[in-house]
Amino acid sequence: MATSQLIKYFKQYFPLAEKERAEITRLFVEKHVKRRHFILQQGDVCQYYTFVVSGCFKMYHVDQKGVEHNLQFVAESDWIADLSSFYSEKPSLMYIEAIEPSLILQIKKPDLLYLFINHHKFDRNFRIITEQKYIELQNRVLENISSTGEQRYQSFLARYPHLLNRLPNSQIASYLGITPEFLSKIRKSIVSRDKS
């Protein structure tokens, strides 16, 4: 059962009572998502907070010129949502798309708020999740304004070592804010330095 992975995830932070495990099973909905299918499209309101059981997703924005800008990648035992749209209930500026066939668990905002109010462990846990995502985003913004392309790539390797062979070069380059050609040059430079 997919919820067993989510229960295991929460147990890293706090022990779960039987009733809390039952609430997870009751409130989270399991969904299979095909590769290149969306769980959120620009203009839609983000209805769900999503836990990835298996597979991989990207969250991105498409600018007026049609250029895709990757903001985030998530894989197993991680969370994804456009929190701005989720909490404000306003249309999203983002897309969330499956890079691989995926299995996810989703919870709607009213059900999540119910968990927060009735089971305070979840309130504390989701605060930690949100704080970690905020720190990750803050570090990324700082890197984008003060680091070289190679430094951003090295940081990407440190943050997403498990995704390196699962993502096309074009997706990684978009995340780093560089061209695929420049990414190839960076990789060649690193390899030649490692050999010498």
Tab-separated table of C-alpha atoms in Angstrom:
chain	number	residue	atom	x	y	z
A	1	MET	CA	0.000	0.000	0.000
A	2	ALA	CA	1.357	3.425	-1.006
A	3	THR	CA	0.390	5.033	2.290
A	4	SER	CA	2.866	2.775	4.123
A	5	GLN	CA	5.731	4.751	2.525
A	6	LEU	CA	4.164	8.010	3.705
A	7	ILE	CA	3.675	6.618	7.214
A	8	LYS	CA	7.335	5.553	7.197
A	9	TYR	CA	8.305	9.070	6.090
A	10	PHE	CA	6.411	10.696	8.976
A	11	LYS	CA	7.914	8.249	11.483
A	12	GLN	CA	11.329	9.835	10.801
A	13	TYR	CA	10.011	12.915	12.585
A	14	PHE	CA	7.626	11.530	15.210
A	15	PRO	CA	5.975	8.254	16.251
A	16	LEU	CA	2.469	7.833	14.841
A	17	ALA	CA	-0.482	6.614	16.857
A	18	GLU	CA	-2.877	4.123	15.285
A	19	LYS	CA	-5.506	6.846	14.796
A	20	GLU	CA	-2.983	9.079	12.986
A	21	ARG	CA	-2.000	6.231	10.664
A	22	ALA	CA	-5.687	5.650	9.960
A	23	GLU	CA	-6.148	9.350	9.137
A	24	ILE	CA	-3.320	9.185	6.592
A	25	THR	CA	-4.955	6.196	4.917
A	26	ARG	CA	-8.343	7.937	4.935
A	27	LEU	CA	-7.324	11.414	3.754
A	28	PHE	CA	-4.573	10.835	1.193
A	29	VAL	CA	-5.647	9.725	-2.286
A	30	GLU	CA	-3.400	7.456	-4.347
A	31	LYS	CA	-2.891	8.323	-8.003
A	32	HIS	CA	-0.832	6.906	-10.872
A	33	VAL	CA	0.559	9.543	-13.239
A	34	LYS	CA	1.933	8.782	-16.699
A	35	ARG	CA	5.150	10.336	-17.972
A	36	ARG	CA	4.601	13.873	-19.326
A	37	HIS	CA	1.185	14.154	-17.642
A	38	PHE	CA	0.406	17.119	-15.422
A	39	ILE	CA	-0.835	17.305	-11.850
A	40	LEU	CA	-0.993	21.105	-12.172
A	41	GLN	CA	-1.212	23.434	-15.150
A	42	GLN	CA	-0.726	27.168	-15.347
A	43	GLY	CA	-4.037	28.961	-14.721
A	44	ASP	CA	-5.447	26.196	-12.505
A	45	VAL	CA	-5.698	26.507	-8.740
A	46	CYS	CA	-3.350	24.086	-6.958
A	47	GLN	CA	-5.780	21.818	-5.099
A	48	TYR	CA	-3.364	19.256	-3.680
A	49	TYR	CA	-0.256	18.866	-1.582
A	50	THR	CA	1.511	15.931	-3.237
A	51	PHE	CA	3.831	13.272	-1.800
A	52	VAL	CA	5.875	11.315	-4.352
A	53	VAL	CA	5.899	7.577	-3.610
A	54	SER	CA	7.796	6.710	-6.793
A	55	GLY	CA	8.785	8.605	-9.908
A	56	CYS	CA	9.945	12.139	-10.545
A	57	PHE	CA	8.333	15.544	-11.166
A	58	LYS	CA	9.390	19.010	-12.216
A	59	MET	CA	7.752	22.319	-11.383
A	60	TYR	CA	8.294	25.026	-13.957
A	61	HIS	CA	7.064	28.296	-15.423
A	62	VAL	CA	6.807	29.162	-19.119
A	63	ASP	CA	7.586	32.796	-19.908
A	64	GLN	CA	5.983	34.972	-22.601
A	65	LYS	CA	8.582	33.826	-25.137
A	66	GLY	CA	7.656	30.197	-24.520
A	67	VAL	CA	10.869	29.443	-22.618
A	68	GLU	CA	10.592	26.887	-19.811
A	69	HIS	CA	12.200	27.725	-16.460
A	70	ASN	CA	12.548	24.779	-14.055
A	71	LEU	CA	12.144	25.751	-10.424
A	72	GLN	CA	12.161	22.415	-8.647
A	73	PHE	CA	12.620	18.669	-9.092
A	74	VAL	CA	11.231	16.107	-6.671
A	75	ALA	CA	11.446	12.332	-6.515
A	76	GLU	CA	10.693	9.582	-4.007
A	77	SER	CA	9.775	10.625	-0.449
A	78	ASP	CA	9.530	14.308	-1.275
A	79	TRP	CA	6.711	16.847	-1.559
A	80	ILE	CA	5.578	19.147	-4.334
A	81	ALA	CA	2.916	21.845	-4.607
A	82	ASP	CA	2.594	25.427	-5.747
A	83	LEU	CA	2.172	26.678	-2.198
A	84	SER	CA	1.259	30.191	-3.300
A	85	SER	CA	-1.717	28.915	-5.301
A	86	PHE	CA	-2.543	26.173	-2.769
A	87	TYR	CA	-2.959	28.573	0.157
A	88	SER	CA	-4.249	31.666	-1.688
A	89	GLU	CA	-6.596	29.597	-3.908
A	90	LYS	CA	-5.552	31.800	-6.847
A	91	PRO	CA	-4.584	30.529	-10.325
A	92	SER	CA	-1.095	29.088	-10.501
A	93	LEU	CA	1.729	30.442	-12.643
A	94	MET	CA	3.330	26.977	-12.589
A	95	TYR	CA	3.158	23.597	-14.238
A	96	ILE	CA	3.892	20.385	-12.338
A	97	GLU	CA	4.676	17.566	-14.761
A	98	ALA	CA	5.743	13.941	-14.363
A	99	ILE	CA	9.190	13.277	-15.822
A	100	GLU	CA	8.722	9.533	-15.232
A	101	PRO	CA	5.697	7.280	-14.650
A	102	SER	CA	4.889	8.052	-11.025
A	103	LEU	CA	2.835	7.020	-8.034
A	104	ILE	CA	1.719	9.833	-5.751
A	105	LEU	CA	-0.409	10.494	-2.682
A	106	GLN	CA	-2.386	13.722	-2.599
A	107	ILE	CA	-4.255	15.595	0.088
A	108	LYS	CA	-6.692	18.471	-0.423
A	109	LYS	CA	-6.351	21.729	1.501
A	110	PRO	CA	-9.455	21.217	3.733
A	111	ASP	CA	-8.212	17.731	4.682
A	112	LEU	CA	-4.716	19.047	5.386
A	113	LEU	CA	-6.129	21.811	7.603
A	114	TYR	CA	-8.223	19.160	9.382
A	115	LEU	CA	-4.996	17.235	10.131
A	116	PHE	CA	-3.309	20.392	11.401
A	117	ILE	CA	-6.163	21.188	13.786
A	118	ASN	CA	-6.890	17.674	15.026
A	119	HIS	CA	-3.390	16.148	15.011
A	120	HIS	CA	-0.791	18.755	15.945
A	121	LYS	CA	2.112	16.479	15.006
A	122	PHE	CA	1.216	17.034	11.350
A	123	ASP	CA	1.064	20.800	11.815
A	124	ARG	CA	4.618	20.801	13.186
A	125	ASN	CA	5.832	18.394	10.507
A	126	PHE	CA	4.442	20.372	7.581
A	127	ARG	CA	5.941	23.535	9.064
A	128	ILE	CA	9.351	21.800	8.949
A	129	ILE	CA	8.723	20.675	5.346
A	130	THR	CA	7.793	24.228	4.321
A	131	GLU	CA	10.789	25.723	6.146
A	132	GLN	CA	13.148	23.279	4.400
A	133	LYS	CA	11.670	24.158	0.989
A	134	TYR	CA	12.012	27.870	1.790
A	135	ILE	CA	15.675	27.450	2.775
A	136	GLU	CA	16.292	25.466	-0.426
A	137	LEU	CA	14.678	28.246	-2.490
A	138	GLN	CA	16.578	30.983	-0.643
A	139	ASN	CA	19.894	29.196	-1.285
A	140	ARG	CA	18.986	28.775	-4.929
A	141	VAL	CA	18.183	32.466	-5.391
A	142	LEU	CA	21.493	33.356	-3.751
A	143	GLU	CA	23.355	30.950	-6.062
A	144	ASN	CA	21.644	32.388	-9.143
A	145	ILE	CA	22.757	35.934	-8.340
A	146	SER	CA	26.242	35.218	-6.999
A	147	SER	CA	27.565	31.909	-8.420
A	148	THR	CA	29.076	30.826	-11.723
A	149	GLY	CA	27.396	28.239	-13.922
A	150	GLU	CA	29.885	25.624	-12.746
A	151	GLN	CA	29.250	26.451	-9.090
A	152	ARG	CA	25.494	26.124	-9.674
A	153	TYR	CA	26.072	22.770	-11.367
A	154	GLN	CA	28.210	21.521	-8.456
A	155	SER	CA	25.443	22.608	-6.081
A	156	PHE	CA	22.892	20.772	-8.223
A	157	LEU	CA	25.011	17.603	-8.010
A	158	ALA	CA	25.134	17.931	-4.216
A	159	ARG	CA	21.375	18.541	-3.928
A	160	TYR	CA	20.117	16.026	-6.488
A	161	PRO	CA	22.699	13.218	-6.844
A	162	HIS	CA	19.877	10.671	-7.147
A	163	LEU	CA	18.386	12.541	-10.141
A	164	LEU	CA	21.481	13.163	-12.238
A	165	ASN	CA	20.953	10.119	-14.493
A	166	ARG	CA	17.156	10.491	-14.511
A	167	LEU	CA	16.970	14.009	-15.968
A	168	PRO	CA	17.727	15.072	-19.543
A	169	ASN	CA	20.537	17.619	-19.928
A	170	SER	CA	18.019	20.170	-21.231
A	171	GLN	CA	16.059	19.960	-17.950
A	172	ILE	CA	19.172	20.366	-15.812
A	173	ALA	CA	20.351	23.298	-17.957
A	174	SER	CA	16.951	24.989	-17.595
A	175	TYR	CA	17.134	24.585	-13.812
A	176	LEU	CA	20.636	26.092	-13.765
A	177	GLY	CA	19.690	28.975	-16.065
A	178	ILE	CA	22.236	28.019	-18.731
A	179	THR	CA	22.142	26.467	-22.204
A	180	PRO	CA	22.593	22.696	-22.707
A	181	GLU	CA	25.745	23.501	-24.711
A	182	PHE	CA	27.243	25.438	-21.785
A	183	LEU	CA	26.330	22.573	-19.447
A	184	SER	CA	28.275	20.192	-21.724
A	185	LYS	CA	31.307	22.516	-21.544
A	186	ILE	CA	31.093	22.598	-17.741
A	187	ARG	CA	30.936	18.796	-17.560
A	188	LYS	CA	33.917	18.406	-19.938
A	189	SER	CA	35.913	20.923	-17.898
A	190	ILE	CA	35.189	19.024	-14.660
A	191	VAL	CA	36.136	15.681	-16.247
A	192	SER	CA	39.415	17.026	-17.650
A	193	ARG	CA	40.325	18.565	-14.273
A	194	ASP	CA	39.551	15.281	-12.486
A	195	LYS	CA	41.847	13.406	-14.893
A	196	SER	CA	44.797	15.764	-14.362
